[in-house]
Amino acid sequence: MVESINRKKVSHQVYEQLEMMIRDGKFPPNSKLPTENELAKMFGVSRSPIREALSVLAASGLIESRQGGGSWVKEVQMINMLDRFSFEMIEVEEVYHLLEMRTIIETEAAALAAERHTDQDIKELELALNAFRQTLEDEKSVGSEADFEFHRVIVRATYNPFFIQTIDNLADLYQKALHYSLKKNIGSTRKREEVFKEHEAIFLAIKERNKEKARQTMQHHLNVVRLKVGDPNASVYF
């Protein structure tokens, strides 16, 4: 029996109920979920929170999109459902807002790093890039920790204490958001390689001390991330 949705954080409630239906076998493995319109009618809400809830379910690895359209329940071991807690701790809107802030700060941080970096900064950035490259060899690795370190080294290379403190203060939320976005690439070698190439382009621009290129490659990278997670404010032109 579906509970009516009448409290705040509607998308989170929809997510919880759909997750429970999957857990209880209401929607068994390899079954197709109702359409967004059907789910909206079922829960008595608009399509927007339905889309957000489906996005979190997909990032959690519980559902997937298949050829021909629609969302399908994946064949998931119950133990893997424990991973859902990390997504319940962060709302989709928070991911969007964080990525918007990251785009503003890190685009300029990349340009400043290109201008101000030391030889040691480049060594550390290359180490972080190589660590991220190694995560590509493990299909089950999300790579969020290596990704975070790469971006943190860039911010440190700005030598702007306010940039650095901002990233450090948001480290926990930052890594959860990275995990959320990167997990969408699990099982797709092409997508994972594309993310690495985006990082590599940023690294080379900074190493070459090309401020404008560093700015552009970082903006491109973060905009791709925003589009991937469904940020409605991301630009489709980049």
Coordinates of N, CA and C in Angstrom, one line a residue:
M1 N 0.8 -1.2 0.0 CA 0.0 0.0 0.0 C 0.9 1.2 0.0
V2 N 0.7 2.1 -1.0 CA 1.5 3.3 -1.1 C 1.0 4.4 0.0
E3 N 2.0 4.9 0.7 CA 1.7 6.0 1.7 C 1.5 7.3 1.0
S4 N 0.6 8.1 1.4 CA 0.5 9.5 0.8 C 1.7 10.3 1.1
I5 N 2.1 11.2 0.2 CA 3.2 12.1 0.4 C 2.7 13.4 0.8
N6 N 2.9 13.8 2.1 CA 2.4 15.1 2.5 C 3.3 15.9 3.4
R7 N 4.6 15.5 3.4 CA 5.6 16.2 4.2 C 6.7 16.9 3.3
K8 N 7.6 17.6 3.9 CA 8.6 18.2 3.1 C 9.6 17.2 2.6
K9 N 10.5 17.6 1.7 CA 11.5 16.7 1.1 C 10.8 15.5 0.4
V10 N 9.9 15.9 -0.5 CA 9.1 14.9 -1.2 C 9.9 13.9 -2.0
S11 N 10.9 14.3 -2.7 CA 11.7 13.4 -3.5 C 12.3 12.3 -2.6
H12 N 12.8 12.7 -1.4 CA 13.4 11.8 -0.5 C 12.4 10.7 0.0
Q13 N 11.1 11.2 0.2 CA 10.1 10.2 0.6 C 9.7 9.3 -0.5
V14 N 9.7 9.8 -1.7 CA 9.4 8.9 -2.9 C 10.5 7.9 -3.0
Y15 N 11.7 8.4 -2.9 CA 12.9 7.4 -3.0 C 12.8 6.3 -1.9
E16 N 12.4 6.7 -0.7 CA 12.4 5.7 0.4 C 11.3 4.7 0.1
Q17 N 10.1 5.1 -0.4 CA 9.1 4.2 -0.7 C 9.4 3.3 -1.8
L18 N 10.0 3.8 -2.9 CA 10.3 3.0 -4.0 C 11.4 2.0 -3.7
E19 N 12.4 2.5 -2.9 CA 13.4 1.5 -2.4 C 12.8 0.4 -1.6
M20 N 11.9 0.7 -0.7 CA 11.2 -0.3 0.1 C 10.4 -1.3 -0.8
M21 N 9.8 -0.8 -1.8 CA 9.0 -1.6 -2.8 C 10.0 -2.6 -3.5
I22 N 11.1 -2.1 -3.9 CA 12.1 -3.0 -4.5 C 12.6 -4.0 -3.5
R23 N 12.9 -3.6 -2.3 CA 13.4 -4.5 -1.3 C 12.3 -5.6 -1.0
D24 N 11.0 -5.2 -0.9 CA 10.0 -6.2 -0.6 C 9.5 -7.0 -1.8
G25 N 10.0 -6.7 -3.0 CA 9.6 -7.5 -4.1 C 8.4 -7.0 -4.9
K26 N 7.9 -5.8 -4.5 CA 6.8 -5.2 -5.2 C 7.3 -5.0 -6.7
F27 N 8.5 -4.5 -6.8 CA 9.1 -4.4 -8.1 C 10.4 -5.3 -8.1
P28 N 10.2 -6.6 -8.5 CA 11.3 -7.5 -8.5 C 12.4 -7.3 -9.5
P29 N 13.6 -7.9 -9.3 CA 14.7 -7.7 -10.3 C 14.2 -8.0 -11.7
N30 N 14.8 -7.1 -12.6 CA 14.5 -7.2 -14.0 C 13.1 -6.9 -14.4
S31 N 12.3 -6.2 -13.5 CA 11.0 -5.7 -13.8 C 11.1 -4.3 -14.2
K32 N 10.2 -3.8 -15.0 CA 10.2 -2.4 -15.4 C 9.3 -1.6 -14.4
L33 N 9.9 -0.4 -14.0 CA 9.1 0.4 -13.1 C 8.0 1.2 -13.9
P34 N 6.9 1.6 -13.3 CA 5.9 2.4 -14.0 C 6.6 3.7 -14.5
T35 N 5.9 4.3 -15.5 CA 6.5 5.5 -16.1 C 6.5 6.7 -15.0
E36 N 7.2 7.8 -15.4 CA 7.2 8.9 -14.5 C 5.8 9.4 -14.2
N37 N 5.0 9.5 -15.3 CA 3.6 9.9 -15.1 C 2.8 9.0 -14.2
E38 N 3.0 7.7 -14.4 CA 2.3 6.7 -13.6 C 2.7 6.8 -12.1
L39 N 4.0 7.0 -11.9 CA 4.5 7.1 -10.5 C 4.0 8.4 -9.9
A40 N 4.0 9.5 -10.6 CA 3.5 10.8 -10.1 C 2.0 10.6 -9.7
K41 N 1.2 9.9 -10.5 CA -0.2 9.7 -10.1 C -0.3 8.8 -8.9
M42 N 0.6 7.8 -8.8 CA 0.6 6.8 -7.7 C 0.9 7.5 -6.4
F43 N 1.8 8.4 -6.4 CA 2.2 9.1 -5.2 C 1.5 10.4 -4.9
G44 N 0.8 10.9 -5.9 CA 0.1 12.1 -5.8 C 1.0 13.3 -5.8
V45 N 2.1 13.3 -6.6 CA 3.1 14.4 -6.6 C 3.3 14.7 -8.1
S46 N 4.1 15.8 -8.3 CA 4.5 16.2 -9.7 C 5.6 15.3 -10.2
R47 N 6.0 15.4 -11.4 CA 7.0 14.5 -12.0 C 8.4 14.9 -11.5
S48 N 8.6 16.2 -11.1 CA 9.9 16.6 -10.6 C 10.5 15.8 -9.5
P49 N 9.8 15.5 -8.4 CA 10.3 14.7 -7.3 C 10.5 13.2 -7.8
I50 N 9.7 12.8 -8.7 CA 9.8 11.4 -9.2 C 11.1 11.3 -9.9
R51 N 11.4 12.3 -10.8 CA 12.7 12.2 -11.5 C 13.9 12.2 -10.6
E52 N 13.8 13.1 -9.5 CA 14.9 13.1 -8.6 C 15.1 11.8 -7.8
A53 N 14.0 11.2 -7.4 CA 14.0 9.9 -6.7 C 14.6 8.8 -7.6
L54 N 14.2 8.8 -8.9 CA 14.7 7.8 -9.8 C 16.2 8.0 -10.1
S55 N 16.6 9.3 -10.0 CA 18.0 9.6 -10.2 C 18.9 9.0 -9.1
V56 N 18.4 9.2 -7.9 CA 19.1 8.6 -6.7 C 19.1 7.1 -6.7
L57 N 18.0 6.5 -7.1 CA 17.9 5.0 -7.2 C 18.9 4.5 -8.2
A58 N 19.0 5.3 -9.3 CA 20.0 4.8 -10.4 C 21.4 5.0 -9.9
A59 N 21.7 6.1 -9.2 CA 23.0 6.3 -8.6 C 23.4 5.3 -7.5
S60 N 22.3 4.8 -6.8 CA 22.5 3.8 -5.8 C 22.7 2.4 -6.4
G61 N 22.5 2.3 -7.7 CA 22.7 1.0 -8.4 C 21.5 0.1 -8.3
L62 N 20.3 0.6 -7.9 CA 19.1 -0.3 -7.8 C 18.3 -0.4 -9.0
I63 N 18.4 0.7 -9.9 CA 17.7 0.7 -11.1 C 18.6 1.1 -12.2
E64 N 18.2 0.9 -13.5 CA 19.0 1.3 -14.6 C 18.1 1.6 -15.8
S65 N 18.6 2.4 -16.7 CA 17.8 2.6 -18.0 C 18.3 1.6 -19.0
R66 N 17.3 1.1 -19.8 CA 17.7 0.1 -20.8 C 17.2 0.6 -22.1
Q67 N 17.7 -0.1 -23.2 CA 17.4 0.3 -24.5 C 15.9 0.1 -24.7
G68 N 15.2 1.1 -25.3 CA 13.8 1.0 -25.5 C 13.1 1.9 -24.5
G69 N 13.8 2.4 -23.5 CA 13.2 3.4 -22.6 C 12.8 2.7 -21.3
G70 N 12.6 3.6 -20.3 CA 12.1 3.2 -19.0 C 13.2 2.8 -18.0
S71 N 12.8 2.7 -16.7 CA 13.7 2.3 -15.6 C 13.4 0.9 -15.2
W72 N 14.5 0.1 -15.1 CA 14.3 -1.3 -14.8 C 15.1 -1.6 -13.5
V73 N 14.5 -2.5 -12.7 CA 15.1 -2.9 -11.4 C 16.3 -3.8 -11.7
K74 N 17.5 -3.5 -11.2 CA 18.7 -4.3 -11.4 C 18.7 -5.6 -10.5
E75 N 19.5 -6.5 -10.9 CA 19.7 -7.7 -10.1 C 20.7 -7.3 -9.1
V76 N 20.3 -7.0 -7.8 CA 21.2 -6.5 -6.8 C 21.2 -7.4 -5.6
Q77 N 22.4 -7.7 -5.0 CA 22.4 -8.5 -3.8 C 22.0 -7.6 -2.7
M78 N 21.3 -8.1 -1.7 CA 20.7 -7.3 -0.6 C 21.9 -6.6 0.2
I79 N 23.0 -7.2 0.3 CA 24.1 -6.6 1.0 C 24.5 -5.2 0.4
N80 N 24.4 -5.1 -1.0 CA 24.8 -3.9 -1.6 C 23.8 -2.8 -1.3
M81 N 22.6 -3.1 -0.8 CA 21.6 -2.0 -0.5 C 22.1 -1.2 0.6
L82 N 23.1 -1.7 1.4 CA 23.6 -0.9 2.5 C 24.2 0.4 2.0
D83 N 24.7 0.4 0.8 CA 25.3 1.5 0.2 C 24.4 2.7 0.1
R84 N 23.1 2.5 0.2 CA 22.1 3.5 0.0 C 22.2 4.6 1.1
F85 N 22.8 4.3 2.3 CA 22.8 5.3 3.3 C 23.6 6.5 2.9
S86 N 24.6 6.4 2.1 CA 25.4 7.5 1.7 C 24.6 8.5 0.8
F87 N 23.6 7.9 0.2 CA 22.8 8.8 -0.7 C 21.6 9.4 0.1
E88 N 21.2 8.7 1.1 CA 20.1 9.3 2.0 C 20.6 10.5 2.8
M89 N 22.0 10.6 2.9 CA 22.6 11.7 3.6 C 22.7 12.9 2.8
I90 N 22.4 12.9 1.5 CA 22.6 14.0 0.7 C 21.4 14.1 -0.3
E91 N 20.8 15.3 -0.4 CA 19.7 15.5 -1.2 C 20.2 15.9 -2.6
V92 N 19.4 15.5 -3.7 CA 19.8 15.8 -5.0 C 20.0 17.3 -5.2
E93 N 19.2 18.1 -4.6 CA 19.3 19.6 -4.8 C 20.7 20.0 -4.2
E94 N 21.2 19.4 -3.2 CA 22.5 19.7 -2.6 C 23.6 19.5 -3.6
V95 N 23.5 18.4 -4.3 CA 24.5 18.1 -5.4 C 24.5 19.2 -6.4
Y96 N 23.3 19.6 -6.9 CA 23.2 20.6 -7.9 C 23.8 21.9 -7.4
H97 N 23.5 22.3 -6.1 CA 24.0 23.6 -5.6 C 25.5 23.5 -5.4
L98 N 26.0 22.4 -4.9 CA 27.4 22.2 -4.7 C 28.2 22.3 -6.1
L99 N 27.6 21.6 -7.1 CA 28.3 21.7 -8.4 C 28.3 23.1 -9.0
E100 N 27.2 23.8 -8.7 CA 27.2 25.2 -9.2 C 28.3 26.0 -8.5
M101 N 28.4 25.9 -7.2 CA 29.5 26.6 -6.5 C 30.9 26.1 -7.0
R102 N 31.0 24.8 -7.2 CA 32.3 24.3 -7.6 C 32.7 24.9 -9.0
T103 N 31.7 25.0 -9.9 CA 32.0 25.6 -11.2 C 32.5 27.0 -11.1
I104 N 31.9 27.8 -10.2 CA 32.3 29.2 -10.0 C 33.7 29.2 -9.4
I105 N 34.0 28.5 -8.3 CA 35.2 28.5 -7.6 C 36.4 27.8 -8.4
E106 N 36.1 26.6 -8.8 CA 37.2 25.8 -9.4 C 37.6 26.2 -10.8
T107 N 36.7 26.8 -11.5 CA 37.1 27.4 -12.8 C 38.2 28.4 -12.7
E108 N 38.0 29.3 -11.8 CA 39.0 30.3 -11.5 C 40.2 29.8 -10.8
A109 N 39.9 28.8 -9.9 CA 41.0 28.1 -9.2 C 42.0 27.5 -10.2
A110 N 41.5 26.9 -11.2 CA 42.3 26.2 -12.2 C 43.2 27.3 -12.9
A111 N 42.6 28.4 -13.2 CA 43.3 29.5 -13.9 C 44.4 30.0 -13.0
L112 N 44.1 30.2 -11.7 CA 45.1 30.7 -10.7 C 46.2 29.7 -10.5
A113 N 45.8 28.4 -10.5 CA 46.8 27.3 -10.3 C 47.8 27.3 -11.5
A114 N 47.3 27.6 -12.7 CA 48.1 27.6 -13.9 C 49.2 28.7 -13.8
E115 N 48.8 29.8 -13.1 CA 49.7 31.0 -13.0 C 50.6 30.8 -11.8
R116 N 50.1 30.2 -10.7 CA 50.9 30.3 -9.5 C 51.6 29.0 -9.0
H117 N 51.3 27.9 -9.7 CA 51.8 26.6 -9.2 C 53.3 26.5 -9.1
T118 N 53.8 25.7 -8.2 CA 55.2 25.4 -8.1 C 55.5 24.0 -8.7
D119 N 56.7 23.7 -8.9 CA 57.1 22.4 -9.4 C 56.5 21.2 -8.5
Q120 N 56.5 21.5 -7.2 CA 56.0 20.5 -6.3 C 54.5 20.3 -6.4
D121 N 53.8 21.4 -6.7 CA 52.4 21.3 -7.0 C 52.1 20.4 -8.2
I122 N 52.9 20.6 -9.2 CA 52.7 19.7 -10.4 C 53.0 18.3 -10.2
K123 N 54.0 18.0 -9.3 CA 54.3 16.6 -9.0 C 53.1 16.0 -8.2
E124 N 52.6 16.8 -7.3 CA 51.4 16.2 -6.5 C 50.2 16.1 -7.4
L125 N 50.0 17.0 -8.3 CA 48.9 16.9 -9.2 C 49.0 15.7 -10.1
E126 N 50.2 15.4 -10.6 CA 50.4 14.3 -11.4 C 50.2 13.0 -10.7
L127 N 50.6 13.0 -9.4 CA 50.4 11.8 -8.6 C 48.9 11.5 -8.4
A128 N 48.2 12.6 -8.2 CA 46.7 12.5 -8.0 C 46.1 12.0 -9.3
L129 N 46.6 12.5 -10.4 CA 46.0 12.1 -11.7 C 46.3 10.6 -12.0
N130 N 47.5 10.2 -11.6 CA 47.9 8.7 -11.8 C 47.1 7.8 -10.9
A131 N 46.8 8.3 -9.7 CA 46.0 7.6 -8.7 C 44.6 7.4 -9.3
F132 N 44.1 8.5 -9.9 CA 42.7 8.4 -10.5 C 42.7 7.4 -11.7
R133 N 43.8 7.4 -12.5 CA 44.0 6.5 -13.6 C 43.9 5.1 -13.1
Q134 N 44.5 4.8 -12.0 CA 44.5 3.4 -11.5 C 43.1 2.9 -11.1
T135 N 42.2 3.8 -10.8 CA 40.9 3.4 -10.4 C 40.2 2.9 -11.6
L136 N 40.6 3.2 -12.8 CA 40.0 2.7 -14.1 C 40.2 1.2 -14.3
E137 N 41.2 0.7 -13.6 CA 41.5 -0.7 -13.8 C 40.6 -1.6 -13.0
D138 N 40.0 -1.0 -12.0 CA 39.0 -1.7 -11.1 C 37.6 -1.3 -11.5
E139 N 36.9 -2.2 -12.1 CA 35.5 -1.8 -12.6 C 34.6 -1.5 -11.5
K140 N 34.9 -2.0 -10.3 CA 34.0 -1.7 -9.1 C 34.4 -0.5 -8.3
S141 N 35.5 0.1 -8.7 CA 36.0 1.3 -7.9 C 35.3 2.5 -8.5
V142 N 34.8 3.3 -7.5 CA 34.1 4.6 -7.9 C 35.1 5.7 -8.2
G143 N 36.2 5.7 -7.4 CA 37.3 6.7 -7.6 C 37.0 8.0 -7.1
S144 N 36.1 8.2 -6.2 CA 35.8 9.5 -5.6 C 36.9 10.1 -4.8
E145 N 37.6 9.3 -4.0 CA 38.7 9.8 -3.2 C 39.8 10.3 -4.0
A146 N 40.2 9.6 -5.1 CA 41.2 10.0 -6.0 C 40.8 11.3 -6.7
D147 N 39.6 11.3 -7.1 CA 39.0 12.5 -7.8 C 39.1 13.7 -6.9
F148 N 38.7 13.6 -5.7 CA 38.7 14.7 -4.7 C 40.1 15.2 -4.5
E149 N 41.1 14.3 -4.4 CA 42.5 14.7 -4.2 C 43.0 15.5 -5.3
F150 N 42.6 15.1 -6.6 CA 43.1 15.8 -7.8 C 42.6 17.3 -7.7
H151 N 41.3 17.5 -7.4 CA 40.7 18.8 -7.3 C 41.3 19.6 -6.1
R152 N 41.5 18.9 -5.0 CA 42.0 19.6 -3.9 C 43.4 20.1 -4.1
V153 N 44.3 19.4 -4.8 CA 45.6 19.8 -5.1 C 45.5 21.1 -6.0
I154 N 44.6 21.1 -6.9 CA 44.5 22.3 -7.8 C 44.1 23.5 -6.9
V155 N 43.2 23.4 -6.0 CA 42.8 24.5 -5.2 C 43.9 24.9 -4.3
R156 N 44.7 24.0 -3.8 CA 45.8 24.3 -2.9 C 46.9 25.1 -3.7
A157 N 47.0 24.8 -5.0 CA 48.0 25.5 -5.9 C 47.6 27.0 -6.2
T158 N 46.4 27.4 -5.8 CA 46.0 28.8 -5.9 C 46.7 29.7 -4.9
Y159 N 47.1 29.1 -3.8 CA 47.6 29.8 -2.6 C 46.7 30.9 -2.1
N160 N 45.4 30.6 -2.3 CA 44.4 31.5 -1.8 C 43.8 30.8 -0.6
P161 N 44.0 31.3 0.6 CA 43.6 30.6 1.8 C 42.1 30.5 1.9
F162 N 41.3 31.4 1.3 CA 39.9 31.3 1.4 C 39.3 30.2 0.5
F163 N 39.9 30.0 -0.7 CA 39.6 28.9 -1.6 C 39.9 27.6 -0.9
I164 N 41.0 27.5 -0.3 CA 41.5 26.3 0.3 C 40.6 25.9 1.5
Q165 N 40.3 26.9 2.3 CA 39.4 26.7 3.5 C 38.0 26.3 3.1
T166 N 37.5 26.9 2.1 CA 36.2 26.5 1.6 C 36.1 25.1 1.2
I167 N 37.0 24.6 0.4 CA 37.0 23.2 0.0 C 37.2 22.3 1.2
D168 N 38.1 22.6 2.1 CA 38.3 21.8 3.3 C 37.1 21.7 4.2
N169 N 36.4 22.8 4.3 CA 35.2 22.8 5.1 C 34.1 22.0 4.5
L170 N 34.0 21.8 3.2 CA 33.0 21.1 2.5 C 33.5 19.7 2.1
A171 N 34.6 19.3 2.6 CA 35.2 18.0 2.2 C 34.2 16.8 2.2
D172 N 33.5 16.7 3.3 CA 32.6 15.5 3.5 C 31.5 15.5 2.4
L173 N 30.8 16.7 2.3 CA 29.7 16.8 1.3 C 30.3 16.7 -0.1
Y174 N 31.5 17.3 -0.3 CA 32.1 17.3 -1.6 C 32.3 15.8 -2.0
Q175 N 32.9 15.0 -1.1 CA 33.2 13.6 -1.5 C 31.9 12.8 -1.7
K176 N 30.8 13.1 -1.0 CA 29.6 12.4 -1.2 C 29.0 12.7 -2.6
A177 N 29.1 14.0 -2.9 CA 28.6 14.4 -4.2 C 29.4 13.8 -5.4
L178 N 30.8 13.7 -5.2 CA 31.6 13.0 -6.2 C 31.2 11.5 -6.3
H179 N 31.0 10.9 -5.2 CA 30.6 9.5 -5.2 C 29.3 9.3 -5.9
Y180 N 28.4 10.2 -5.7 CA 27.1 10.2 -6.4 C 27.2 10.3 -7.9
S181 N 28.0 11.3 -8.3 CA 28.1 11.5 -9.8 C 29.0 10.4 -10.5
L182 N 30.1 10.0 -9.8 CA 31.0 9.0 -10.4 C 30.4 7.6 -10.5
K183 N 29.5 7.3 -9.5 CA 28.9 6.0 -9.5 C 28.1 5.7 -10.7
K184 N 27.7 6.8 -11.4 CA 26.9 6.6 -12.6 C 27.7 6.0 -13.7
N185 N 29.1 6.1 -13.6 CA 30.0 5.6 -14.6 C 30.4 4.1 -14.4
I186 N 30.0 3.5 -13.3 CA 30.3 2.1 -13.0 C 29.7 1.3 -14.1
G187 N 30.6 0.4 -14.6 CA 30.2 -0.5 -15.7 C 30.3 0.1 -17.1
S188 N 30.7 1.3 -17.2 CA 30.9 2.0 -18.5 C 32.4 2.4 -18.7
T189 N 33.2 1.6 -19.3 CA 34.6 1.9 -19.5 C 34.7 3.2 -20.3
R190 N 33.9 3.4 -21.3 CA 34.0 4.6 -22.1 C 33.8 5.9 -21.3
K191 N 32.8 5.9 -20.4 CA 32.5 7.1 -19.6 C 33.6 7.3 -18.6
R192 N 34.1 6.2 -18.0 CA 35.2 6.4 -17.0 C 36.5 7.0 -17.7
E193 N 36.8 6.5 -18.9 CA 37.9 7.0 -19.6 C 37.7 8.5 -20.0
E194 N 36.5 8.9 -20.3 CA 36.2 10.2 -20.7 C 36.5 11.2 -19.5
V195 N 36.1 10.7 -18.3 CA 36.3 11.5 -17.1 C 37.8 11.7 -16.9
F196 N 38.6 10.6 -17.1 CA 40.0 10.7 -16.9 C 40.6 11.7 -17.9
K197 N 40.2 11.6 -19.2 CA 40.7 12.5 -20.2 C 40.4 14.0 -19.9
E198 N 39.3 14.2 -19.3 CA 38.9 15.6 -18.8 C 39.9 16.0 -17.8
H199 N 40.2 15.1 -16.8 CA 41.2 15.5 -15.8 C 42.6 15.7 -16.4
E200 N 42.9 14.9 -17.3 CA 44.3 15.0 -18.0 C 44.4 16.3 -18.7
A201 N 43.3 16.8 -19.4 CA 43.3 18.0 -20.1 C 43.5 19.2 -19.1
I202 N 42.9 19.1 -18.0 CA 43.1 20.2 -16.9 C 44.5 20.2 -16.5
F203 N 45.0 19.0 -16.2 CA 46.4 18.9 -15.7 C 47.4 19.5 -16.7
L204 N 47.3 19.2 -18.0 CA 48.2 19.7 -19.0 C 48.1 21.2 -19.1
A205 N 46.9 21.7 -19.1 CA 46.7 23.2 -19.2 C 47.4 23.9 -18.0
I206 N 47.2 23.3 -16.8 CA 47.9 23.9 -15.6 C 49.4 23.8 -15.7
K207 N 49.9 22.7 -16.1 CA 51.3 22.5 -16.2 C 51.9 23.4 -17.2
E208 N 51.2 23.7 -18.3 CA 51.7 24.6 -19.4 C 51.5 26.1 -19.0
R209 N 50.9 26.3 -17.9 CA 50.7 27.7 -17.4 C 49.8 28.4 -18.3
N210 N 48.9 27.7 -18.9 CA 47.9 28.3 -19.9 C 46.6 28.6 -19.1
K211 N 46.5 29.8 -18.6 CA 45.4 30.2 -17.7 C 44.0 30.0 -18.4
E212 N 43.9 30.5 -19.6 CA 42.6 30.4 -20.3 C 42.2 29.0 -20.6
K213 N 43.2 28.2 -21.0 CA 42.9 26.8 -21.3 C 42.5 26.0 -20.0
A214 N 43.2 26.4 -18.9 CA 42.9 25.7 -17.6 C 41.5 26.1 -17.2
R215 N 41.1 27.3 -17.4 CA 39.8 27.8 -17.0 C 38.7 27.0 -17.9
Q216 N 39.0 26.9 -19.2 CA 38.0 26.3 -20.1 C 37.9 24.8 -19.8
T217 N 39.0 24.1 -19.6 CA 38.9 22.7 -19.4 C 38.2 22.3 -18.1
M218 N 38.4 23.1 -17.1 CA 37.8 22.9 -15.8 C 36.3 23.1 -16.0
Q219 N 35.9 24.2 -16.6 CA 34.5 24.6 -16.8 C 33.8 23.5 -17.6
H220 N 34.5 23.0 -18.7 CA 33.9 21.9 -19.5 C 33.7 20.7 -18.6
H221 N 34.7 20.3 -17.8 CA 34.6 19.1 -17.0 C 33.5 19.2 -16.0
L222 N 33.3 20.3 -15.3 CA 32.3 20.4 -14.3 C 30.9 20.5 -15.0
N223 N 30.8 21.1 -16.1 CA 29.5 21.2 -16.8 C 29.1 19.8 -17.3
V224 N 30.0 19.0 -17.7 CA 29.7 17.6 -18.1 C 29.1 16.8 -16.9
V225 N 29.8 17.0 -15.7 CA 29.3 16.4 -14.5 C 27.9 16.9 -14.2
R226 N 27.6 18.2 -14.3 CA 26.3 18.7 -14.0 C 25.2 18.2 -14.9
L227 N 25.6 18.0 -16.2 CA 24.6 17.5 -17.1 C 24.3 16.0 -16.8
K228 N 25.4 15.3 -16.4 CA 25.3 13.9 -16.1 C 24.3 13.6 -15.0
V229 N 24.3 14.5 -13.9 CA 23.5 14.2 -12.8 C 22.1 14.9 -12.9
G230 N 21.9 15.5 -14.1 CA 20.6 16.1 -14.3 C 20.4 17.5 -13.8
D231 N 21.4 18.3 -13.5 CA 21.3 19.6 -13.0 C 20.5 20.5 -14.0
P232 N 19.4 21.0 -13.7 CA 18.6 21.8 -14.6 C 19.2 23.1 -15.0
N233 N 20.2 23.5 -14.2 CA 20.9 24.8 -14.5 C 22.2 24.7 -15.3
A234 N 22.5 23.4 -15.6 CA 23.7 23.2 -16.4 C 23.5 23.6 -17.9
S235 N 24.6 24.1 -18.5 CA 24.4 24.6 -19.9 C 24.6 23.4 -20.8
V236 N 23.8 23.3 -21.8 CA 24.0 22.3 -22.8 C 25.0 22.7 -23.9
Y237 N 25.5 23.9 -23.8 CA 26.5 24.4 -24.7 C 27.8 24.6 -24.0
F238 N 28.8 23.9 -24.4 CA 30.1 24.0 -23.9 C 31.2 23.5 -24.8

